[in-house]
Short mmCIF file of C-alpha atoms in Angstrom, two decimals:
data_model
loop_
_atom_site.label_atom_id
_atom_site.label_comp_id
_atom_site.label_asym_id
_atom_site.label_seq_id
_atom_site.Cartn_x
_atom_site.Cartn_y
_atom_site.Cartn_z
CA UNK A 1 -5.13 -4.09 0.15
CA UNK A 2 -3.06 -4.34 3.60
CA UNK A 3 -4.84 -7.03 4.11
CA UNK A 4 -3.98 -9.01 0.59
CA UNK A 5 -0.85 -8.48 1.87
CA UNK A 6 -0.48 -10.05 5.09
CA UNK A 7 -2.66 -13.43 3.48
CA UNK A 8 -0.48 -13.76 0.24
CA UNK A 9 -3.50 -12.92 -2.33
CA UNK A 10 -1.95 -9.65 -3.37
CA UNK A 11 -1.01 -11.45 -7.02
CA UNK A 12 2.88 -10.36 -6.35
CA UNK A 13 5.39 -13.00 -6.86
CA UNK A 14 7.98 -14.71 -4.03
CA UNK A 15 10.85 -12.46 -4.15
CA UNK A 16 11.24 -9.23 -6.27
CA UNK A 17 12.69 -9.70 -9.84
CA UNK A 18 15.74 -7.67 -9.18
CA UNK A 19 16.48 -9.54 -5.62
CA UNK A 20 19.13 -11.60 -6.87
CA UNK A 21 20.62 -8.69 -8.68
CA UNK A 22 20.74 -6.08 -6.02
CA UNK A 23 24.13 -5.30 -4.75
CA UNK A 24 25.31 -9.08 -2.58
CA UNK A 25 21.74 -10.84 -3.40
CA UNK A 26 20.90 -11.25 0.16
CA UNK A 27 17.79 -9.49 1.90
CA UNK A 28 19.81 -7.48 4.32
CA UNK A 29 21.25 -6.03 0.70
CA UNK A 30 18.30 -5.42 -0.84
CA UNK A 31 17.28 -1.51 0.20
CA UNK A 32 14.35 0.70 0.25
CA UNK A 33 15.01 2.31 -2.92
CA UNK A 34 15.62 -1.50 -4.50
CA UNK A 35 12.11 -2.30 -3.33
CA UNK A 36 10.93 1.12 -4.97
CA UNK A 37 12.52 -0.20 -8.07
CA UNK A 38 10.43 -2.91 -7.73
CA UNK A 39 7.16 -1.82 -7.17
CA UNK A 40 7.10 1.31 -9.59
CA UNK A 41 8.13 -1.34 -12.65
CA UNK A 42 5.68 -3.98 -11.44
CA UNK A 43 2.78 -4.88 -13.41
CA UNK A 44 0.26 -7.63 -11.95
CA UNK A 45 -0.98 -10.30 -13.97
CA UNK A 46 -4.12 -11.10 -12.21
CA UNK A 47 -6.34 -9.35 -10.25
CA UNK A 48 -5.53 -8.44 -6.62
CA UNK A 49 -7.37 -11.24 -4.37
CA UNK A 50 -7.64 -13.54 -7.46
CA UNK A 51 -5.37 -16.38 -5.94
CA UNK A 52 -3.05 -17.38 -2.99
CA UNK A 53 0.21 -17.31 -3.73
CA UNK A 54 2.63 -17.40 -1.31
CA UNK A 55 4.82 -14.47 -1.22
CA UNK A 56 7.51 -13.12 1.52
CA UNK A 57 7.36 -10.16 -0.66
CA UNK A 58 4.21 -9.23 0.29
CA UNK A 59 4.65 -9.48 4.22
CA UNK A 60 7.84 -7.13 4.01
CA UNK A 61 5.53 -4.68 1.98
CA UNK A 62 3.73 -5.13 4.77
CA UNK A 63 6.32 -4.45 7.30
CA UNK A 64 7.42 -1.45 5.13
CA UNK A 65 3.92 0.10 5.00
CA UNK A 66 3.26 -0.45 8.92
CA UNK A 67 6.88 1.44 9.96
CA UNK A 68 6.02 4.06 7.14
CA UNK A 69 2.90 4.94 8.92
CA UNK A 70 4.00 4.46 12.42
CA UNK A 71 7.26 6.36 12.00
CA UNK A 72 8.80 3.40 14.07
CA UNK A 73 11.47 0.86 13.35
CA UNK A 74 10.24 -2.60 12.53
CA UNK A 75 11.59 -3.74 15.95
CA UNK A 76 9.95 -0.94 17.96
CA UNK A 77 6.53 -2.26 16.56
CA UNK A 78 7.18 -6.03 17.02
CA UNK A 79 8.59 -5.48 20.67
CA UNK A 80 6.05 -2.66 21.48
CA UNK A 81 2.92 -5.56 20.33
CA UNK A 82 4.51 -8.34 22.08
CA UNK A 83 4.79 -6.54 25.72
CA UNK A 84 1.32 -5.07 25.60
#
């Protein structure tokens, strides 16, 4: 599923339906618990892999998922891949 993630075949759409709604309607205002929100009222239309669709949505799932696991900041794990 990670993977459906990072190449935009996960079946979610561009943004999150309650983006534009979420406190200023820009990214940096759009928090965790928004993205919770989200995901626990989402339902998918197709099935997961069924089509490309392009989806920034996806990647900071993505991004979420990997600092989740790592325990690091989003920074940490882009600086920490790019000196190794």
């Amino acid at each position: 599923m990670l993977c459906n993630l990072a190449i935009h075949t996960i079946g979610l759409p561009e943004f999150p339906h309650n983006f534009y709604t979420s406190k200023s309607g820009y990214a940096s205002a759009f928090s965790k618990d928004d993205l919770y929100f989200f995901i626990k009222k989402f339902r998918f239309t197709e099935p997961i892999g069924y089509d490309y669709n392009y989806a920034p949505l996806g990647i900071g799932i993505l991004a979420h998922a990997l600092t989740v696991r790592t325990r690091s900041s989003f920074d940490d794990l882009v600086n920490n891949e790019i000196n190794e």
